[in-house]
GROMACS .gro file of N, CA and C in nm:
model
  450
    1UNK      N    1   2.713  -0.242   1.247
    1UNK     CA    2   2.633  -0.313   1.147
    1UNK      C    3   2.496  -0.344   1.206
    2UNK      N    4   2.393  -0.318   1.129
    2UNK     CA    5   2.257  -0.343   1.173
    2UNK      C    6   2.221  -0.488   1.140
    3UNK      N    7   2.143  -0.549   1.227
    3UNK     CA    8   2.111  -0.690   1.208
    3UNK      C    9   1.979  -0.707   1.134
    4UNK      N   10   1.981  -0.680   1.006
    4UNK     CA   11   1.863  -0.700   0.922
    4UNK      C   12   1.875  -0.838   0.858
    5UNK      N   13   1.761  -0.904   0.846
    5UNK     CA   14   1.763  -1.035   0.780
    5UNK      C   15   1.627  -1.059   0.716
    6UNK      N   16   1.626  -1.156   0.626
    6UNK     CA   17   1.502  -1.188   0.555
    6UNK      C   18   1.493  -1.338   0.531
    7UNK      N   19   1.370  -1.388   0.537
    7UNK     CA   20   1.341  -1.527   0.503
    7UNK      C   21   1.235  -1.528   0.394
    8UNK      N   22   1.251  -1.618   0.300
    8UNK     CA   23   1.152  -1.640   0.195
    8UNK      C   24   1.112  -1.785   0.203
    9UNK      N   25   0.983  -1.810   0.208
    9UNK     CA   26   0.931  -1.946   0.229
    9UNK      C   27   0.990  -2.008   0.355
   10UNK      N   28   1.016  -1.926   0.457
   10UNK     CA   29   1.068  -1.976   0.584
   10UNK      C   30   1.217  -2.008   0.582
   11UNK      N   31   1.285  -1.978   0.473
   11UNK     CA   32   1.428  -2.008   0.461
   11UNK      C   33   1.509  -1.879   0.455
   12UNK      N   34   1.620  -1.871   0.529
   12UNK     CA   35   1.704  -1.751   0.523
   12UNK      C   36   1.758  -1.727   0.381
   13UNK      N   37   1.758  -1.602   0.340
   13UNK     CA   38   1.808  -1.561   0.209
   13UNK      C   39   1.899  -1.441   0.231
   14UNK      N   40   2.007  -1.434   0.156
   14UNK     CA   41   2.097  -1.320   0.165
   14UNK      C   42   2.023  -1.192   0.126
   15UNK      N   43   2.042  -1.086   0.205
   15UNK     CA   44   1.977  -0.959   0.175
   15UNK      C   45   2.014  -0.908   0.036
   16UNK      N   46   2.133  -0.939  -0.010
   16UNK     CA   47   2.175  -0.892  -0.143
   16UNK      C   48   2.098  -0.963  -0.256
   17UNK      N   49   2.033  -1.073  -0.225
   17UNK     CA   50   1.955  -1.147  -0.324
   17UNK      C   51   1.811  -1.098  -0.331
   18UNK      N   52   1.779  -0.995  -0.252
   18UNK     CA   53   1.642  -0.945  -0.243
   18UNK      C   54   1.641  -0.795  -0.272
   19UNK      N   55   1.549  -0.753  -0.358
   19UNK     CA   56   1.529  -0.611  -0.386
   19UNK      C   57   1.382  -0.578  -0.368
   20UNK      N   58   1.351  -0.450  -0.373
   20UNK     CA   59   1.212  -0.406  -0.355
   20UNK      C   60   1.163  -0.341  -0.484
   21UNK      N   61   1.043  -0.374  -0.522
   21UNK     CA   62   0.979  -0.314  -0.639
   21UNK      C   63   0.954  -0.166  -0.609
   22UNK      N   64   1.017  -0.079  -0.684
   22UNK     CA   65   0.992   0.064  -0.666
   22UNK      C   66   0.907   0.119  -0.780
   23UNK      N   67   0.841   0.029  -0.851
   23UNK     CA   68   0.756   0.070  -0.963
   23UNK      C   69   0.611   0.089  -0.920
   24UNK      N   70   0.529   0.117  -1.017
   24UNK     CA   71   0.389   0.149  -0.991
   24UNK      C   72   0.306   0.028  -0.951
   25UNK      N   73   0.351  -0.092  -0.980
   25UNK     CA   74   0.270  -0.211  -0.955
   25UNK      C   75   0.298  -0.279  -0.823
   26UNK      N   76   0.352  -0.206  -0.726
   26UNK     CA   77   0.374  -0.262  -0.593
   26UNK      C   78   0.240  -0.310  -0.538
   27UNK      N   79   0.239  -0.435  -0.492
   27UNK     CA   80   0.116  -0.493  -0.439
   27UNK      C   81   0.034  -0.571  -0.540
   28UNK      N   82   0.069  -0.563  -0.666
   28UNK     CA   83  -0.005  -0.637  -0.768
   28UNK      C   84   0.069  -0.765  -0.804
   29UNK      N   85  -0.008  -0.873  -0.817
   29UNK     CA   86   0.048  -1.003  -0.853
   29UNK      C   87  -0.036  -1.067  -0.962
   30UNK      N   88  -0.084  -0.987  -1.055
   30UNK     CA   89  -0.175  -1.039  -1.156
   30UNK      C   90  -0.106  -1.084  -1.284
   31UNK      N   91   0.024  -1.089  -1.283
   31UNK     CA   92   0.099  -1.138  -1.399
   31UNK      C   93   0.111  -1.289  -1.383
   32UNK      N   94   0.056  -1.366  -1.474
   32UNK     CA   95   0.047  -1.510  -1.461
   32UNK      C   96   0.177  -1.586  -1.459
   33UNK      N   97   0.287  -1.526  -1.504
   33UNK     CA   98   0.412  -1.599  -1.518
   33UNK      C   99   0.509  -1.581  -1.401
   34UNK      N  100   0.463  -1.527  -1.290
   34UNK     CA  101   0.554  -1.507  -1.178
   34UNK      C  102   0.528  -1.609  -1.069
   35UNK      N  103   0.633  -1.639  -0.995
   35UNK     CA  104   0.625  -1.732  -0.883
   35UNK      C  105   0.627  -1.650  -0.754
   36UNK      N  106   0.514  -1.650  -0.681
   36UNK     CA  107   0.497  -1.566  -0.563
   36UNK      C  108   0.530  -1.645  -0.437
   37UNK      N  109   0.601  -1.581  -0.344
   37UNK     CA  110   0.645  -1.645  -0.220
   37UNK      C  111   0.623  -1.551  -0.101
   38UNK      N  112   0.591  -1.607   0.016
   38UNK     CA  113   0.583  -1.523   0.136
   38UNK      C  114   0.724  -1.489   0.188
   39UNK      N  115   0.737  -1.370   0.246
   39UNK     CA  116   0.863  -1.333   0.310
   39UNK      C  117   0.836  -1.276   0.448
   40UNK      N  118   0.938  -1.281   0.530
   40UNK     CA  119   0.942  -1.212   0.658
   40UNK      C  120   1.078  -1.144   0.665
   41UNK      N  121   1.077  -1.017   0.702
   41UNK     CA  122   1.202  -0.942   0.714
   41UNK      C  123   1.209  -0.884   0.855
   42UNK      N  124   1.326  -0.893   0.914
   42UNK     CA  125   1.353  -0.833   1.043
   42UNK      C  126   1.444  -0.714   1.019
   43UNK      N  127   1.395  -0.596   1.055
   43UNK     CA  128   1.469  -0.472   1.031
   43UNK      C  129   1.497  -0.408   1.166
   44UNK      N  130   1.623  -0.384   1.194
   44UNK     CA  131   1.662  -0.328   1.324
   44UNK      C  132   1.605  -0.188   1.342
   45UNK      N  133   1.584  -0.152   1.468
   45UNK     CA  134   1.537  -0.017   1.498
   45UNK      C  135   1.630   0.089   1.442
   46UNK      N  136   1.761   0.065   1.450
   46UNK     CA  137   1.857   0.162   1.397
   46UNK      C  138   1.844   0.176   1.245
   47UNK      N  139   1.818   0.067   1.176
   47UNK     CA  140   1.797   0.073   1.031
   47UNK      C  141   1.671   0.150   0.997
   48UNK      N  142   1.565   0.130   1.076
   48UNK     CA  143   1.441   0.203   1.054
   48UNK      C  144   1.468   0.353   1.067
   49UNK      N  145   1.538   0.391   1.174
   49UNK     CA  146   1.568   0.533   1.197
   49UNK      C  147   1.654   0.590   1.086
   50UNK      N  148   1.758   0.518   1.047
   50UNK     CA  149   1.848   0.565   0.942
   50UNK      C  150   1.776   0.581   0.809
   51UNK      N  151   1.691   0.485   0.777
   51UNK     CA  152   1.623   0.485   0.648
   51UNK      C  153   1.515   0.593   0.638
   52UNK      N  154   1.451   0.625   0.750
   52UNK     CA  155   1.330   0.708   0.742
   52UNK      C  156   1.339   0.844   0.809
   53UNK      N  157   1.451   0.876   0.869
   53UNK     CA  158   1.459   1.000   0.948
   53UNK      C  159   1.415   1.124   0.869
   54UNK      N  160   1.472   1.146   0.753
   54UNK     CA  161   1.438   1.265   0.674
   54UNK      C  162   1.294   1.259   0.623
   55UNK      N  163   1.252   1.143   0.576
   55UNK     CA  164   1.117   1.129   0.524
   55UNK      C  165   1.012   1.143   0.635
   56UNK      N  166   1.047   1.097   0.754
   56UNK     CA  167   0.955   1.108   0.867
   56UNK      C  168   0.934   1.256   0.901
   57UNK      N  169   1.039   1.336   0.900
   57UNK     CA  170   1.026   1.479   0.927
   57UNK      C  171   0.933   1.544   0.825
   58UNK      N  172   0.948   1.507   0.699
   58UNK     CA  173   0.862   1.560   0.593
   58UNK      C  174   0.717   1.513   0.614
   59UNK      N  175   0.700   1.386   0.651
   59UNK     CA  176   0.566   1.332   0.676
   59UNK      C  177   0.499   1.408   0.790
   60UNK      N  178   0.572   1.437   0.898
   60UNK     CA  179   0.514   1.511   1.009
   60UNK      C  180   0.463   1.648   0.964
   61UNK      N  181   0.543   1.716   0.883
   61UNK     CA  182   0.500   1.848   0.834
   61UNK      C  183   0.370   1.837   0.753
   62UNK      N  184   0.363   1.736   0.667
   62UNK     CA  185   0.243   1.717   0.585
   62UNK      C  186   0.121   1.683   0.671
   63UNK      N  187   0.141   1.597   0.771
   63UNK     CA  188   0.031   1.558   0.858
   63UNK      C  189  -0.018   1.677   0.940
   64UNK      N  190   0.074   1.758   0.988
   64UNK     CA  191   0.036   1.876   1.065
   64UNK      C  192  -0.045   1.973   0.979
   65UNK      N  193  -0.008   1.988   0.853
   65UNK     CA  194  -0.085   2.074   0.762
   65UNK      C  195  -0.225   2.019   0.738
   66UNK      N  196  -0.238   1.888   0.733
   66UNK     CA  197  -0.367   1.825   0.705
   66UNK      C  198  -0.454   1.805   0.829
   67UNK      N  199  -0.396   1.814   0.947
   67UNK     CA  200  -0.469   1.783   1.070
   67UNK      C  201  -0.597   1.863   1.091
   68UNK      N  202  -0.602   1.991   1.052
   68UNK     CA  203  -0.730   2.060   1.071
   68UNK      C  204  -0.845   1.995   0.993
   69UNK      N  205  -0.813   1.925   0.886
   69UNK     CA  206  -0.915   1.862   0.802
   69UNK      C  207  -0.929   1.713   0.830
   70UNK      N  208  -0.817   1.649   0.861
   70UNK     CA  209  -0.815   1.504   0.884
   70UNK      C  210  -0.707   1.473   0.988
   71UNK      N  211  -0.745   1.470   1.117
   71UNK     CA  212  -0.645   1.448   1.223
   71UNK      C  213  -0.573   1.313   1.207
   72UNK      N  214  -0.445   1.313   1.237
   72UNK     CA  215  -0.364   1.193   1.224
   72UNK      C  216  -0.348   1.126   1.361
   73UNK      N  217  -0.311   0.998   1.356
   73UNK     CA  218  -0.283   0.926   1.482
   73UNK      C  219  -0.164   0.988   1.555
   74UNK      N  220  -0.068   1.041   1.480
   74UNK     CA  221   0.050   1.098   1.544
   74UNK      C  222   0.019   1.229   1.616
   75UNK      N  223  -0.088   1.297   1.576
   75UNK     CA  224  -0.126   1.420   1.646
   75UNK      C  225  -0.171   1.387   1.789
   76UNK      N  226  -0.226   1.268   1.809
   76UNK     CA  227  -0.272   1.226   1.942
   76UNK      C  228  -0.159   1.218   2.043
   77UNK      N  229  -0.038   1.200   1.993
   77UNK     CA  230   0.077   1.184   2.084
   77UNK      C  231   0.178   1.298   2.068
   78UNK      N  232   0.136   1.405   2.003
   78UNK     CA  233   0.219   1.525   1.995
   78UNK      C  234   0.332   1.521   1.895
   79UNK      N  235   0.321   1.442   1.791
   79UNK     CA  236   0.421   1.435   1.684
   79UNK      C  237   0.563   1.410   1.737
   80UNK      N  238   0.584   1.301   1.808
   80UNK     CA  239   0.718   1.275   1.861
   80UNK      C  240   0.817   1.237   1.752
   81UNK      N  241   0.945   1.237   1.787
   81UNK     CA  242   1.048   1.191   1.694
   81UNK      C  243   1.025   1.043   1.666
   82UNK      N  244   1.076   0.997   1.553
   82UNK     CA  245   1.053   0.859   1.510
   82UNK      C  246   1.102   0.758   1.613
   83UNK      N  247   1.215   0.782   1.673
   83UNK     CA  248   1.268   0.689   1.773
   83UNK      C  249   1.169   0.670   1.888
   84UNK      N  250   1.104   0.777   1.930
   84UNK     CA  251   1.006   0.767   2.039
   84UNK      C  252   0.882   0.690   1.996
   85UNK      N  253   0.839   0.711   1.873
   85UNK     CA  254   0.724   0.635   1.822
   85UNK      C  255   0.757   0.486   1.823
   86UNK      N  256   0.874   0.452   1.773
   86UNK     CA  257   0.917   0.312   1.766
   86UNK      C  258   0.928   0.250   1.905
   87UNK      N  259   0.982   0.326   1.998
   87UNK     CA  260   1.008   0.275   2.133
   87UNK      C  261   0.885   0.278   2.222
   88UNK      N  262   0.810   0.389   2.219
   88UNK     CA  263   0.705   0.410   2.319
   88UNK      C  264   0.562   0.404   2.267
   89UNK      N  265   0.542   0.418   2.138
   89UNK     CA  266   0.407   0.423   2.082
   89UNK      C  267   0.391   0.328   1.964
   90UNK      N  268   0.418   0.199   1.983
   90UNK     CA  269   0.411   0.108   1.868
   90UNK      C  270   0.273   0.103   1.802
   91UNK      N  271   0.168   0.131   1.877
   91UNK     CA  272   0.034   0.133   1.819
   91UNK      C  273   0.013   0.247   1.722
   92UNK      N  274   0.095   0.350   1.731
   92UNK     CA  275   0.084   0.464   1.641
   92UNK      C  276   0.178   0.453   1.521
   93UNK      N  277   0.259   0.349   1.520
   93UNK     CA  278   0.354   0.331   1.410
   93UNK      C  279   0.285   0.298   1.278
   94UNK      N  280   0.161   0.252   1.285
   94UNK     CA  281   0.090   0.214   1.162
   94UNK      C  282   0.082   0.329   1.063
   95UNK      N  283   0.065   0.451   1.112
   95UNK     CA  284   0.058   0.565   1.020
   95UNK      C  285   0.191   0.585   0.949
   96UNK      N  286   0.300   0.565   1.020
   96UNK     CA  287   0.432   0.577   0.959
   96UNK      C  288   0.451   0.467   0.854
   97UNK      N  289   0.417   0.345   0.889
   97UNK     CA  290   0.434   0.232   0.795
   97UNK      C  291   0.342   0.249   0.675
   98UNK      N  292   0.219   0.296   0.696
   98UNK     CA  293   0.128   0.319   0.583
   98UNK      C  294   0.188   0.416   0.483
   99UNK      N  295   0.253   0.520   0.532
   99UNK     CA  296   0.309   0.622   0.443
   99UNK      C  297   0.450   0.590   0.394
  100UNK      N  298   0.532   0.527   0.479
  100UNK     CA  299   0.675   0.514   0.449
  100UNK      C  300   0.727   0.370   0.446
  101UNK      N  301   0.639   0.272   0.459
  101UNK     CA  302   0.683   0.133   0.464
  101UNK      C  303   0.755   0.087   0.338
  102UNK      N  304   0.704   0.127   0.225
  102UNK     CA  305   0.767   0.088   0.098
  102UNK      C  306   0.906   0.152   0.085
  103UNK      N  307   0.918   0.277   0.128
  103UNK     CA  308   1.048   0.344   0.127
  103UNK      C  309   1.147   0.273   0.220
  104UNK      N  310   1.097   0.228   0.334
  104UNK     CA  311   1.182   0.154   0.427
  104UNK      C  312   1.234   0.027   0.360
  105UNK      N  313   1.145  -0.049   0.299
  105UNK     CA  314   1.187  -0.172   0.232
  105UNK      C  315   1.284  -0.144   0.118
  106UNK      N  316   1.258  -0.039   0.039
  106UNK     CA  317   1.346  -0.005  -0.073
  106UNK      C  318   1.484   0.037  -0.026
  107UNK      N  319   1.491   0.100   0.090
  107UNK     CA  320   1.620   0.143   0.143
  107UNK      C  321   1.699   0.026   0.200
  108UNK      N  322   1.631  -0.060   0.274
  108UNK     CA  323   1.698  -0.173   0.338
  108UNK      C  324   1.725  -0.285   0.237
  109UNK      N  325   1.635  -0.304   0.144
  109UNK     CA  326   1.649  -0.409   0.042
  109UNK      C  327   1.637  -0.346  -0.097
  110UNK      N  328   1.739  -0.270  -0.140
  110UNK     CA  329   1.731  -0.204  -0.272
  110UNK      C  330   1.745  -0.307  -0.384
  111UNK      N  331   1.674  -0.282  -0.493
  111UNK     CA  332   1.686  -0.369  -0.610
  111UNK      C  333   1.822  -0.347  -0.673
  112UNK      N  334   1.891  -0.457  -0.704
  112UNK     CA  335   2.023  -0.446  -0.764
  112UNK      C  336   2.053  -0.562  -0.857
  113UNK      N  337   2.174  -0.564  -0.905
  113UNK     CA  338   2.215  -0.664  -1.004
  113UNK      C  339   2.204  -0.807  -0.951
  114UNK      N  340   2.216  -0.827  -0.821
  114UNK     CA  341   2.211  -0.961  -0.764
  114UNK      C  342   2.073  -1.002  -0.714
  115UNK      N  343   1.975  -0.915  -0.729
  115UNK     CA  344   1.841  -0.946  -0.678
  115UNK      C  345   1.780  -1.065  -0.751
  116UNK      N  346   1.748  -1.168  -0.674
  116UNK     CA  347   1.680  -1.287  -0.727
  116UNK      C  348   1.531  -1.286  -0.693
  117UNK      N  349   1.498  -1.210  -0.587
  117UNK     CA  350   1.360  -1.197  -0.541
  117UNK      C  351   1.326  -1.049  -0.533
  118UNK      N  352   1.199  -1.017  -0.560
  118UNK     CA  353   1.154  -0.879  -0.556
  118UNK      C  354   1.038  -0.869  -0.456
  119UNK      N  355   1.060  -0.791  -0.351
  119UNK     CA  356   0.953  -0.764  -0.255
  119UNK      C  357   0.847  -0.682  -0.326
  120UNK      N  358   0.723  -0.729  -0.319
  120UNK     CA  359   0.617  -0.662  -0.393
  120UNK      C  360   0.494  -0.632  -0.307
  121UNK      N  361   0.504  -0.656  -0.176
  121UNK     CA  362   0.394  -0.618  -0.088
  121UNK      C  363   0.445  -0.605   0.055
  122UNK      N  364   0.371  -0.530   0.132
  122UNK     CA  365   0.392  -0.519   0.276
  122UNK      C  366   0.256  -0.547   0.336
  123UNK      N  367   0.238  -0.670   0.385
  123UNK     CA  368   0.106  -0.715   0.428
  123UNK      C  369   0.082  -0.700   0.578
  124UNK      N  370   0.188  -0.681   0.655
  124UNK     CA  371   0.172  -0.664   0.798
  124UNK      C  372   0.307  -0.646   0.864
  125UNK      N  373   0.303  -0.604   0.990
  125UNK     CA  374   0.427  -0.586   1.064
  125UNK      C  375   0.399  -0.599   1.214
  126UNK      N  376   0.503  -0.627   1.288
  126UNK     CA  377   0.500  -0.628   1.433
  126UNK      C  378   0.622  -0.552   1.483
  127UNK      N  379   0.603  -0.476   1.590
  127UNK     CA  380   0.716  -0.412   1.656
  127UNK      C  381   0.772  -0.514   1.753
  128UNK      N  382   0.902  -0.539   1.743
  128UNK     CA  383   0.969  -0.632   1.833
  128UNK      C  384   1.073  -0.556   1.914
  129UNK      N  385   1.135  -0.621   2.007
  129UNK     CA  386   1.229  -0.555   2.099
  129UNK      C  387   1.339  -0.479   2.027
  130UNK      N  388   1.388  -0.531   1.917
  130UNK     CA  389   1.501  -0.469   1.848
  130UNK      C  390   1.467  -0.406   1.714
  131UNK      N  391   1.338  -0.396   1.682
  131UNK     CA  392   1.302  -0.336   1.554
  131UNK      C  393   1.166  -0.383   1.506
  132UNK      N  394   1.156  -0.407   1.376
  132UNK     CA  395   1.031  -0.447   1.312
  132UNK      C  396   1.045  -0.583   1.246
  133UNK      N  397   0.936  -0.657   1.249
  133UNK     CA  398   0.924  -0.777   1.165
  133UNK      C  399   0.814  -0.746   1.065
  134UNK      N  400   0.849  -0.752   0.937
  134UNK     CA  401   0.756  -0.718   0.830
  134UNK      C  402   0.724  -0.844   0.750
  135UNK      N  403   0.598  -0.861   0.716
  135UNK     CA  404   0.552  -0.974   0.636
  135UNK      C  405   0.495  -0.925   0.505
  136UNK      N  406   0.510  -1.007   0.403
  136UNK     CA  407   0.451  -0.973   0.275
  136UNK      C  408   0.478  -1.083   0.174
  137UNK      N  409   0.468  -1.045   0.048
  137UNK     CA  410   0.492  -1.139  -0.061
  137UNK      C  411   0.595  -1.082  -0.157
  138UNK      N  412   0.669  -1.173  -0.216
  138UNK     CA  413   0.769  -1.133  -0.315
  138UNK      C  414   0.756  -1.228  -0.434
  139UNK      N  415   0.827  -1.197  -0.540
  139UNK     CA  416   0.826  -1.287  -0.654
  139UNK      C  417   0.969  -1.309  -0.701
  140UNK      N  418   0.989  -1.423  -0.768
  140UNK     CA  419   1.120  -1.454  -0.824
  140UNK      C  420   1.143  -1.368  -0.947
  141UNK      N  421   1.264  -1.320  -0.958
  141UNK     CA  422   1.300  -1.232  -1.069
  141UNK      C  423   1.404  -1.302  -1.155
  142UNK      N  424   1.379  -1.300  -1.285
  142UNK     CA  425   1.481  -1.352  -1.376
  142UNK      C  426   1.518  -1.239  -1.471
  143UNK      N  427   1.642  -1.234  -1.508
  143UNK     CA  428   1.696  -1.122  -1.587
  143UNK      C  429   1.628  -1.106  -1.723
  144UNK      N  430   1.568  -1.210  -1.774
  144UNK     CA  431   1.505  -1.202  -1.905
  144UNK      C  432   1.364  -1.141  -1.901
  145UNK      N  433   1.312  -1.116  -1.781
  145UNK     CA  434   1.176  -1.064  -1.769
  145UNK      C  435   1.179  -0.925  -1.706
  146UNK      N  436   1.067  -0.856  -1.720
  146UNK     CA  437   1.054  -0.725  -1.657
  146UNK      C  438   1.060  -0.738  -1.505
  147UNK      N  439   1.108  -0.634  -1.441
  147UNK     CA  440   1.115  -0.632  -1.295
  147UNK      C  441   0.977  -0.625  -1.234
  148UNK      N  442   0.886  -0.554  -1.294
  148UNK     CA  443   0.755  -0.531  -1.237
  148UNK      C  444   0.652  -0.614  -1.310
  149UNK      N  445   0.572  -0.691  -1.236
  149UNK     CA  446   0.468  -0.770  -1.302
  149UNK      C  447   0.357  -0.679  -1.354
  150UNK      N  448   0.288  -0.729  -1.454
  150UNK     CA  449   0.169  -0.658  -1.500
  150UNK      C  450   0.184  -0.584  -1.629
   0.00000   0.00000   0.00000
């Protein structure tokens, strides 16, 4: 079992009570009727690898195709496997998070019937000894309203 956890407003919340917005309005909070809260999520390195392994391979292929026109940060380190980036090149992880961070959150915190909170942004992250700590904002979800604000 991977040790993933999340806090909203500094308080621990069950992962099953949290889902991720997989709609087009990720990052938008312009709907006046939502209650926005800060969150912090700790995602184990093993969960990161499990969630992103296939997508990371696809991302590397796309970056390699684009490198003649727009070199990537990962080209600087020879396109290593994701585990090596996480372990040895945390400064280069930003490119992975920029492209796949939302997918990571959606995989670890999928929206479901018990979701009371919806992750709607990824505002920052830190690599820690056992994985990632991700910060952002979420909103309270009630069954009578749309999942996505806006």
